[in-house]
């Protein structure tokens, strides 16, 4: 099932609203692109444990500081590696109820260091192996920067190959979206999958 909708919220807020109903204090979650730690902290507030990945040391430093400030650092494992190393970095047998990808580059850092199409597709395929039977996968893509459009097209090509009876896919646009505006893709796993009600 594929659906498209528009939101007046930021797409990050929309991603969090979609994910929260899938989380519990027993949940494992993965932040595939920790950046400055906003998604990592959100997951840590609602999960038993979070595994967060980034290739930039500055991202780990910023995320660690954010987690410590909010007293959630004990619930998170920060991994200094690209998300294409996800499967080898997560303990065997662990399944994630939620996996977040926030693609592009680290805000307020070098905009030339970006997520790459090849490694992103590898990470997405690994994410499917790690996602729990009724889990949620969120991908926020940014076509407006150099390399972003080709990565967006790769993500769209990737999800069209998925089994439509196993995944419900929602595409979310901002109200004032332009061709190069960010886009949120949310994949819900489960036979006859459909989104759970969002928490306000």
PDB file of N, CA, C and O in Angstrom, residues 9-78:
ATOM      1  N   UNK A   9       3.445  20.408   9.750  1.00  0.00           N
ATOM      2  CA  UNK A   9       4.547  20.270  10.692  1.00  0.00           C
ATOM      3  C   UNK A   9       5.870  20.164   9.939  1.00  0.00           C
ATOM      4  O   UNK A   9       5.902  19.909   8.731  1.00  0.00           O
ATOM      5  N   UNK A  10       6.986  20.311  10.661  1.00  0.00           N
ATOM      6  CA  UNK A  10       8.272  19.974  10.071  1.00  0.00           C
ATOM      7  C   UNK A  10       8.299  18.473   9.820  1.00  0.00           C
ATOM      8  O   UNK A  10       7.609  17.703  10.508  1.00  0.00           O
ATOM      9  N   UNK A  11       9.071  18.045   8.829  1.00  0.00           N
ATOM     10  CA  UNK A  11       9.100  16.617   8.521  1.00  0.00           C
ATOM     11  C   UNK A  11       9.787  15.815   9.628  1.00  0.00           C
ATOM     12  O   UNK A  11       9.474  14.640   9.825  1.00  0.00           O
ATOM     13  N   UNK A  12      10.701  16.439  10.370  1.00  0.00           N
ATOM     14  CA  UNK A  12      11.303  15.761  11.519  1.00  0.00           C
ATOM     15  C   UNK A  12      10.230  15.491  12.569  1.00  0.00           C
ATOM     16  O   UNK A  12      10.121  14.380  13.109  1.00  0.00           O
ATOM     17  N   UNK A  13       9.414  16.501  12.861  1.00  0.00           N
ATOM     18  CA  UNK A  13       8.308  16.326  13.807  1.00  0.00           C
ATOM     19  C   UNK A  13       7.353  15.244  13.321  1.00  0.00           C
ATOM     20  O   UNK A  13       6.902  14.393  14.098  1.00  0.00           O
ATOM     21  N   UNK A  14       7.054  15.261  12.044  1.00  0.00           N
ATOM     22  CA  UNK A  14       6.143  14.271  11.471  1.00  0.00           C
ATOM     23  C   UNK A  14       6.725  12.857  11.596  1.00  0.00           C
ATOM     24  O   UNK A  14       6.000  11.901  11.897  1.00  0.00           O
ATOM     25  N   UNK A  15       8.021  12.734  11.372  1.00  0.00           N
ATOM     26  CA  UNK A  15       8.676  11.425  11.526  1.00  0.00           C
ATOM     27  C   UNK A  15       8.546  10.926  12.957  1.00  0.00           C
ATOM     28  O   UNK A  15       8.192   9.764  13.200  1.00  0.00           O
ATOM     29  N   UNK A  16       8.791  11.803  13.923  1.00  0.00           N
ATOM     30  CA  UNK A  16       8.703  11.412  15.322  1.00  0.00           C
ATOM     31  C   UNK A  16       7.273  11.021  15.700  1.00  0.00           C
ATOM     32  O   UNK A  16       7.057  10.043  16.433  1.00  0.00           O
ATOM     33  N   UNK A  17       6.296  11.767  15.208  1.00  0.00           N
ATOM     34  CA  UNK A  17       4.892  11.446  15.490  1.00  0.00           C
ATOM     35  C   UNK A  17       4.514  10.075  14.928  1.00  0.00           C
ATOM     36  O   UNK A  17       3.739   9.330  15.537  1.00  0.00           O
ATOM     37  N   UNK A  18       5.056   9.739  13.771  1.00  0.00           N
ATOM     38  CA  UNK A  18       4.748   8.445  13.156  1.00  0.00           C
ATOM     39  C   UNK A  18       5.408   7.299  13.902  1.00  0.00           C
ATOM     40  O   UNK A  18       4.841   6.200  14.025  1.00  0.00           O
ATOM     41  N   UNK A  19       6.603   7.542  14.415  1.00  0.00           N
ATOM     42  CA  UNK A  19       7.386   6.488  15.043  1.00  0.00           C
ATOM     43  C   UNK A  19       6.936   6.196  16.475  1.00  0.00           C
ATOM     44  O   UNK A  19       6.927   5.040  16.919  1.00  0.00           O
ATOM     45  N   UNK A  20       6.550   7.227  17.224  1.00  0.00           N
ATOM     46  CA  UNK A  20       6.318   7.058  18.655  1.00  0.00           C
ATOM     47  C   UNK A  20       5.344   5.928  19.018  1.00  0.00           C
ATOM     48  O   UNK A  20       5.579   5.200  19.984  1.00  0.00           O
ATOM     49  N   UNK A  21       4.242   5.729  18.271  1.00  0.00           N
ATOM     50  CA  UNK A  21       3.332   4.631  18.652  1.00  0.00           C
ATOM     51  C   UNK A  21       3.956   3.239  18.564  1.00  0.00           C
ATOM     52  O   UNK A  21       3.404   2.283  19.099  1.00  0.00           O
ATOM     53  N   UNK A  22       5.095   3.120  17.887  1.00  0.00           N
ATOM     54  CA  UNK A  22       5.746   1.822  17.721  1.00  0.00           C
ATOM     55  C   UNK A  22       6.765   1.532  18.814  1.00  0.00           C
ATOM     56  O   UNK A  22       7.358   0.454  18.832  1.00  0.00           O
ATOM     57  N   UNK A  23       6.977   2.495  19.711  1.00  0.00           N
ATOM     58  CA  UNK A  23       8.032   2.380  20.711  1.00  0.00           C
ATOM     59  C   UNK A  23       7.466   2.078  22.092  1.00  0.00           C
ATOM     60  O   UNK A  23       6.365   2.501  22.428  1.00  0.00           O
ATOM     61  N   UNK A  24       8.264   1.369  22.871  1.00  0.00           N
ATOM     62  CA  UNK A  24       7.935   1.097  24.271  1.00  0.00           C
ATOM     63  C   UNK A  24       9.240   1.048  25.052  1.00  0.00           C
ATOM     64  O   UNK A  24      10.328   1.088  24.474  1.00  0.00           O
ATOM     65  N   UNK A  25       9.131   0.935  26.360  1.00  0.00           N
ATOM     66  CA  UNK A  25      10.328   0.859  27.196  1.00  0.00           C
ATOM     67  C   UNK A  25      11.091  -0.445  27.000  1.00  0.00           C
ATOM     68  O   UNK A  25      12.186  -0.616  27.533  1.00  0.00           O
ATOM     69  N   UNK A  26      10.532  -1.363  26.224  1.00  0.00           N
ATOM     70  CA  UNK A  26      11.241  -2.600  25.889  1.00  0.00           C
ATOM     71  C   UNK A  26      11.849  -2.540  24.486  1.00  0.00           C
ATOM     72  O   UNK A  26      12.502  -3.486  24.045  1.00  0.00           O
ATOM     73  N   UNK A  27      11.649  -1.449  23.776  1.00  0.00           N
ATOM     74  CA  UNK A  27      12.060  -1.359  22.375  1.00  0.00           C
ATOM     75  C   UNK A  27      13.562  -1.141  22.206  1.00  0.00           C
ATOM     76  O   UNK A  27      14.210  -0.468  23.006  1.00  0.00           O
ATOM     77  N   UNK A  28      14.069  -1.698  21.112  1.00  0.00           N
ATOM     78  CA  UNK A  28      15.390  -1.368  20.586  1.00  0.00           C
ATOM     79  C   UNK A  28      15.156  -0.503  19.362  1.00  0.00           C
ATOM     80  O   UNK A  28      14.233  -0.747  18.576  1.00  0.00           O
ATOM     81  N   UNK A  29      15.982   0.540  19.187  1.00  0.00           N
ATOM     82  CA  UNK A  29      15.843   1.407  18.020  1.00  0.00           C
ATOM     83  C   UNK A  29      17.220   1.729  17.459  1.00  0.00           C
ATOM     84  O   UNK A  29      18.244   1.599  18.151  1.00  0.00           O
ATOM     85  N   UNK A  30      17.238   2.154  16.196  1.00  0.00           N
ATOM     86  CA  UNK A  30      18.489   2.504  15.519  1.00  0.00           C
ATOM     87  C   UNK A  30      18.354   3.877  14.889  1.00  0.00           C
ATOM     88  O   UNK A  30      17.388   4.146  14.163  1.00  0.00           O
ATOM     89  N   UNK A  31      19.309   4.750  15.189  1.00  0.00           N
ATOM     90  CA  UNK A  31      19.436   6.023  14.491  1.00  0.00           C
ATOM     91  C   UNK A  31      20.591   5.849  13.510  1.00  0.00           C
ATOM     92  O   UNK A  31      21.759   5.830  13.906  1.00  0.00           O
ATOM     93  N   UNK A  32      20.275   5.712  12.236  1.00  0.00           N
ATOM     94  CA  UNK A  32      21.289   5.402  11.223  1.00  0.00           C
ATOM     95  C   UNK A  32      22.170   6.596  10.879  1.00  0.00           C
ATOM     96  O   UNK A  32      23.223   6.423  10.252  1.00  0.00           O
ATOM     97  N   UNK A  33      21.750   7.787  11.275  1.00  0.00           N
ATOM     98  CA  UNK A  33      22.482   9.020  10.938  1.00  0.00           C
ATOM     99  C   UNK A  33      22.312   9.990  12.103  1.00  0.00           C
ATOM    100  O   UNK A  33      21.444  10.860  12.067  1.00  0.00           O
ATOM    101  N   UNK A  34      23.152   9.887  13.118  1.00  0.00           N
ATOM    102  CA  UNK A  34      22.869  10.612  14.360  1.00  0.00           C
ATOM    103  C   UNK A  34      22.961  12.126  14.231  1.00  0.00           C
ATOM    104  O   UNK A  34      22.270  12.845  14.932  1.00  0.00           O
ATOM    105  N   UNK A  35      23.822  12.656  13.349  1.00  0.00           N
ATOM    106  CA  UNK A  35      23.923  14.110  13.205  1.00  0.00           C
ATOM    107  C   UNK A  35      24.208  14.776  14.537  1.00  0.00           C
ATOM    108  O   UNK A  35      25.142  14.408  15.249  1.00  0.00           O
ATOM    109  N   UNK A  36      23.386  15.735  14.906  1.00  0.00           N
ATOM    110  CA  UNK A  36      23.566  16.440  16.181  1.00  0.00           C
ATOM    111  C   UNK A  36      22.771  15.808  17.323  1.00  0.00           C
ATOM    112  O   UNK A  36      22.669  16.381  18.397  1.00  0.00           O
ATOM    113  N   UNK A  37      22.164  14.658  17.069  1.00  0.00           N
ATOM    114  CA  UNK A  37      21.586  13.880  18.157  1.00  0.00           C
ATOM    115  C   UNK A  37      20.119  14.100  18.446  1.00  0.00           C
ATOM    116  O   UNK A  37      19.596  13.528  19.410  1.00  0.00           O
ATOM    117  N   UNK A  38      19.417  14.863  17.634  1.00  0.00           N
ATOM    118  CA  UNK A  38      17.999  15.123  17.915  1.00  0.00           C
ATOM    119  C   UNK A  38      17.168  13.842  17.810  1.00  0.00           C
ATOM    120  O   UNK A  38      16.339  13.559  18.689  1.00  0.00           O
ATOM    121  N   UNK A  39      17.374  13.073  16.740  1.00  0.00           N
ATOM    122  CA  UNK A  39      16.634  11.814  16.596  1.00  0.00           C
ATOM    123  C   UNK A  39      17.078  10.799  17.643  1.00  0.00           C
ATOM    124  O   UNK A  39      16.258  10.041  18.184  1.00  0.00           O
ATOM    125  N   UNK A  40      18.372  10.780  17.943  1.00  0.00           N
ATOM    126  CA  UNK A  40      18.889   9.851  18.944  1.00  0.00           C
ATOM    127  C   UNK A  40      18.234  10.103  20.295  1.00  0.00           C
ATOM    128  O   UNK A  40      17.809   9.156  20.985  1.00  0.00           O
ATOM    129  N   UNK A  41      18.154  11.364  20.683  1.00  0.00           N
ATOM    130  CA  UNK A  41      17.534  11.707  21.963  1.00  0.00           C
ATOM    131  C   UNK A  41      16.054  11.352  21.963  1.00  0.00           C
ATOM    132  O   UNK A  41      15.541  10.800  22.956  1.00  0.00           O
ATOM    133  N   UNK A  42      15.358  11.640  20.882  1.00  0.00           N
ATOM    134  CA  UNK A  42      13.939  11.270  20.790  1.00  0.00           C
ATOM    135  C   UNK A  42      13.759   9.774  21.015  1.00  0.00           C
ATOM    136  O   UNK A  42      12.909   9.345  21.815  1.00  0.00           O
ATOM    137  N   UNK A  43      14.559   8.963  20.350  1.00  0.00           N
ATOM    138  CA  UNK A  43      14.444   7.513  20.503  1.00  0.00           C
ATOM    139  C   UNK A  43      14.795   7.083  21.923  1.00  0.00           C
ATOM    140  O   UNK A  43      14.115   6.234  22.514  1.00  0.00           O
ATOM    141  N   UNK A  44      15.852   7.679  22.488  1.00  0.00           N
ATOM    142  CA  UNK A  44      16.286   7.309  23.844  1.00  0.00           C
ATOM    143  C   UNK A  44      15.211   7.579  24.889  1.00  0.00           C
ATOM    144  O   UNK A  44      15.111   6.862  25.885  1.00  0.00           O
ATOM    145  N   UNK A  45      14.404   8.605  24.656  1.00  0.00           N
ATOM    146  CA  UNK A  45      13.339   8.936  25.605  1.00  0.00           C
ATOM    147  C   UNK A  45      12.226   7.895  25.623  1.00  0.00           C
ATOM    148  O   UNK A  45      11.451   7.821  26.574  1.00  0.00           O
ATOM    149  N   UNK A  46      12.133   7.098  24.570  1.00  0.00           N
ATOM    150  CA  UNK A  46      10.997   6.183  24.442  1.00  0.00           C
ATOM    151  C   UNK A  46      11.394   4.715  24.339  1.00  0.00           C
ATOM    152  O   UNK A  46      10.510   3.860  24.207  1.00  0.00           O
ATOM    153  N   UNK A  47      12.692   4.410  24.403  1.00  0.00           N
ATOM    154  CA  UNK A  47      13.161   3.042  24.162  1.00  0.00           C
ATOM    155  C   UNK A  47      13.995   2.510  25.318  1.00  0.00           C
ATOM    156  O   UNK A  47      14.483   3.263  26.155  1.00  0.00           O
ATOM    157  N   UNK A  48      14.204   1.220  25.284  1.00  0.00           N
ATOM    158  CA  UNK A  48      15.137   0.598  26.219  1.00  0.00           C
ATOM    159  C   UNK A  48      16.575   0.914  25.831  1.00  0.00           C
ATOM    160  O   UNK A  48      17.404   1.230  26.682  1.00  0.00           O
ATOM    161  N   UNK A  49      16.860   0.822  24.509  1.00  0.00           N
ATOM    162  CA  UNK A  49      18.223   1.088  24.058  1.00  0.00           C
ATOM    163  C   UNK A  49      18.222   1.546  22.601  1.00  0.00           C
ATOM    164  O   UNK A  49      17.380   1.126  21.804  1.00  0.00           O
ATOM    165  N   UNK A  50      19.193   2.420  22.279  1.00  0.00           N
ATOM    166  CA  UNK A  50      19.342   2.971  20.932  1.00  0.00           C
ATOM    167  C   UNK A  50      20.776   2.755  20.469  1.00  0.00           C
ATOM    168  O   UNK A  50      21.728   2.986  21.226  1.00  0.00           O
ATOM    169  N   UNK A  51      20.916   2.330  19.229  1.00  0.00           N
ATOM    170  CA  UNK A  51      22.216   2.283  18.564  1.00  0.00           C
ATOM    171  C   UNK A  51      22.238   3.411  17.535  1.00  0.00           C
ATOM    172  O   UNK A  51      21.344   3.483  16.679  1.00  0.00           O
ATOM    173  N   UNK A  52      23.239   4.303  17.615  1.00  0.00           N
ATOM    174  CA  UNK A  52      23.292   5.468  16.737  1.00  0.00           C
ATOM    175  C   UNK A  52      24.624   5.493  15.988  1.00  0.00           C
ATOM    176  O   UNK A  52      25.689   5.266  16.574  1.00  0.00           O
ATOM    177  N   UNK A  53      24.555   5.795  14.683  1.00  0.00           N
ATOM    178  CA  UNK A  53      25.723   5.740  13.801  1.00  0.00           C
ATOM    179  C   UNK A  53      26.034   7.103  13.200  1.00  0.00           C
ATOM    180  O   UNK A  53      25.125   7.858  12.839  1.00  0.00           O
ATOM    181  N   UNK A  54      27.321   7.386  13.048  1.00  0.00           N
ATOM    182  CA  UNK A  54      27.759   8.527  12.240  1.00  0.00           C
ATOM    183  C   UNK A  54      29.240   8.378  11.936  1.00  0.00           C
ATOM    184  O   UNK A  54      29.993   7.814  12.742  1.00  0.00           O
ATOM    185  N   UNK A  55      29.654   8.891  10.771  1.00  0.00           N
ATOM    186  CA  UNK A  55      31.060   8.801  10.379  1.00  0.00           C
ATOM    187  C   UNK A  55      31.882   9.970  10.912  1.00  0.00           C
ATOM    188  O   UNK A  55      33.111   9.932  10.872  1.00  0.00           O
ATOM    189  N   UNK A  56      31.215  11.013  11.418  1.00  0.00           N
ATOM    190  CA  UNK A  56      31.925  12.210  11.854  1.00  0.00           C
ATOM    191  C   UNK A  56      32.051  12.254  13.374  1.00  0.00           C
ATOM    192  O   UNK A  56      31.056  12.134  14.104  1.00  0.00           O
ATOM    193  N   UNK A  57      33.280  12.469  13.835  1.00  0.00           N
ATOM    194  CA  UNK A  57      33.520  12.555  15.271  1.00  0.00           C
ATOM    195  C   UNK A  57      32.734  13.698  15.901  1.00  0.00           C
ATOM    196  O   UNK A  57      32.270  13.589  17.041  1.00  0.00           O
ATOM    197  N   UNK A  58      32.582  14.806  15.166  1.00  0.00           N
ATOM    198  CA  UNK A  58      31.823  15.941  15.697  1.00  0.00           C
ATOM    199  C   UNK A  58      30.383  15.558  15.995  1.00  0.00           C
ATOM    200  O   UNK A  58      29.773  16.073  16.937  1.00  0.00           O
ATOM    201  N   UNK A  59      29.836  14.650  15.205  1.00  0.00           N
ATOM    202  CA  UNK A  59      28.460  14.197  15.433  1.00  0.00           C
ATOM    203  C   UNK A  59      28.365  13.420  16.749  1.00  0.00           C
ATOM    204  O   UNK A  59      27.423  13.609  17.527  1.00  0.00           O
ATOM    205  N   UNK A  60      29.337  12.566  17.001  1.00  0.00           N
ATOM    206  CA  UNK A  60      29.334  11.804  18.250  1.00  0.00           C
ATOM    207  C   UNK A  60      29.486  12.728  19.455  1.00  0.00           C
ATOM    208  O   UNK A  60      28.813  12.558  20.470  1.00  0.00           O
ATOM    209  N   UNK A  61      30.365  13.728  19.319  1.00  0.00           N
ATOM    210  CA  UNK A  61      30.582  14.671  20.420  1.00  0.00           C
ATOM    211  C   UNK A  61      29.313  15.453  20.724  1.00  0.00           C
ATOM    212  O   UNK A  61      28.908  15.594  21.888  1.00  0.00           O
ATOM    213  N   UNK A  62      28.660  15.965  19.664  1.00  0.00           N
ATOM    214  CA  UNK A  62      27.439  16.747  19.853  1.00  0.00           C
ATOM    215  C   UNK A  62      26.312  15.890  20.415  1.00  0.00           C
ATOM    216  O   UNK A  62      25.555  16.326  21.295  1.00  0.00           O
ATOM    217  N   UNK A  63      26.201  14.672  19.927  1.00  0.00           N
ATOM    218  CA  UNK A  63      25.138  13.776  20.388  1.00  0.00           C
ATOM    219  C   UNK A  63      25.363  13.365  21.840  1.00  0.00           C
ATOM    220  O   UNK A  63      24.413  13.352  22.643  1.00  0.00           O
ATOM    221  N   UNK A  64      26.597  13.041  22.178  1.00  0.00           N
ATOM    222  CA  UNK A  64      26.903  12.672  23.559  1.00  0.00           C
ATOM    223  C   UNK A  64      26.555  13.808  24.516  1.00  0.00           C
ATOM    224  O   UNK A  64      25.956  13.591  25.572  1.00  0.00           O
ATOM    225  N   UNK A  65      26.908  15.043  24.128  1.00  0.00           N
ATOM    226  CA  UNK A  65      26.603  16.200  24.974  1.00  0.00           C
ATOM    227  C   UNK A  65      25.098  16.382  25.131  1.00  0.00           C
ATOM    228  O   UNK A  65      24.596  16.673  26.234  1.00  0.00           O
ATOM    229  N   UNK A  66      24.344  16.208  24.053  1.00  0.00           N
ATOM    230  CA  UNK A  66      22.886  16.346  24.108  1.00  0.00           C
ATOM    231  C   UNK A  66      22.267  15.279  25.010  1.00  0.00           C
ATOM    232  O   UNK A  66      21.364  15.554  25.803  1.00  0.00           O
ATOM    233  N   UNK A  67      22.748  14.058  24.885  1.00  0.00           N
ATOM    234  CA  UNK A  67      22.222  12.963  25.708  1.00  0.00           C
ATOM    235  C   UNK A  67      22.549  13.173  27.185  1.00  0.00           C
ATOM    236  O   UNK A  67      21.696  12.937  28.049  1.00  0.00           O
ATOM    237  N   UNK A  68      23.763  13.597  27.471  1.00  0.00           N
ATOM    238  CA  UNK A  68      24.152  13.825  28.870  1.00  0.00           C
ATOM    239  C   UNK A  68      23.349  14.972  29.484  1.00  0.00           C
ATOM    240  O   UNK A  68      22.912  14.882  30.636  1.00  0.00           O
ATOM    241  N   UNK A  69      23.158  16.028  28.718  1.00  0.00           N
ATOM    242  CA  UNK A  69      22.368  17.172  29.205  1.00  0.00           C
ATOM    243  C   UNK A  69      20.963  16.736  29.586  1.00  0.00           C
ATOM    244  O   UNK A  69      20.380  17.245  30.557  1.00  0.00           O
ATOM    245  N   UNK A  70      20.411  15.801  28.813  1.00  0.00           N
ATOM    246  CA  UNK A  70      19.042  15.340  29.052  1.00  0.00           C
ATOM    247  C   UNK A  70      18.977  14.026  29.842  1.00  0.00           C
ATOM    248  O   UNK A  70      17.902  13.444  29.968  1.00  0.00           O
ATOM    249  N   UNK A  71      20.143  13.587  30.338  1.00  0.00           N
ATOM    250  CA  UNK A  71      20.232  12.397  31.203  1.00  0.00           C
ATOM    251  C   UNK A  71      19.706  11.125  30.526  1.00  0.00           C
ATOM    252  O   UNK A  71      19.000  10.321  31.141  1.00  0.00           O
ATOM    253  N   UNK A  72      20.057  10.950  29.245  1.00  0.00           N
ATOM    254  CA  UNK A  72      19.662   9.744  28.526  1.00  0.00           C
ATOM    255  C   UNK A  72      20.862   9.030  27.909  1.00  0.00           C
ATOM    256  O   UNK A  72      20.684   8.155  27.049  1.00  0.00           O
ATOM    257  N   UNK A  73      22.078   9.371  28.325  1.00  0.00           N
ATOM    258  CA  UNK A  73      23.267   8.801  27.698  1.00  0.00           C
ATOM    259  C   UNK A  73      23.433   7.307  27.988  1.00  0.00           C
ATOM    260  O   UNK A  73      24.018   6.577  27.191  1.00  0.00           O
ATOM    261  N   UNK A  74      22.913   6.838  29.118  1.00  0.00           N
ATOM    262  CA  UNK A  74      23.092   5.423  29.476  1.00  0.00           C
ATOM    263  C   UNK A  74      22.323   4.482  28.563  1.00  0.00           C
ATOM    264  O   UNK A  74      22.657   3.298  28.454  1.00  0.00           O
ATOM    265  N   UNK A  75      21.308   5.007  27.895  1.00  0.00           N
ATOM    266  CA  UNK A  75      20.443   4.161  27.070  1.00  0.00           C
ATOM    267  C   UNK A  75      20.882   4.109  25.608  1.00  0.00           C
ATOM    268  O   UNK A  75      20.162   3.570  24.772  1.00  0.00           O
ATOM    269  N   UNK A  76      22.063   4.648  25.300  1.00  0.00           N
ATOM    270  CA  UNK A  76      22.482   4.778  23.901  1.00  0.00           C
ATOM    271  C   UNK A  76      23.905   4.261  23.704  1.00  0.00           C
ATOM    272  O   UNK A  76      24.792   4.514  24.522  1.00  0.00           O
ATOM    273  N   UNK A  77      24.109   3.542  22.600  1.00  0.00           N
ATOM    274  CA  UNK A  77      25.446   3.171  22.152  1.00  0.00           C
ATOM    275  C   UNK A  77      25.761   3.992  20.912  1.00  0.00           C
ATOM    276  O   UNK A  77      25.070   3.865  19.888  1.00  0.00           O
ATOM    277  N   UNK A  78      26.769   4.861  21.012  1.00  0.00           N
ATOM    278  CA  UNK A  78      27.201   5.671  19.878  1.00  0.00           C
ATOM    279  C   UNK A  78      28.281   4.923  19.114  1.00  0.00           C
ATOM    280  O   UNK A  78      29.267   4.469  19.704  1.00  0.00           O
TER     281      UNK A  78
END
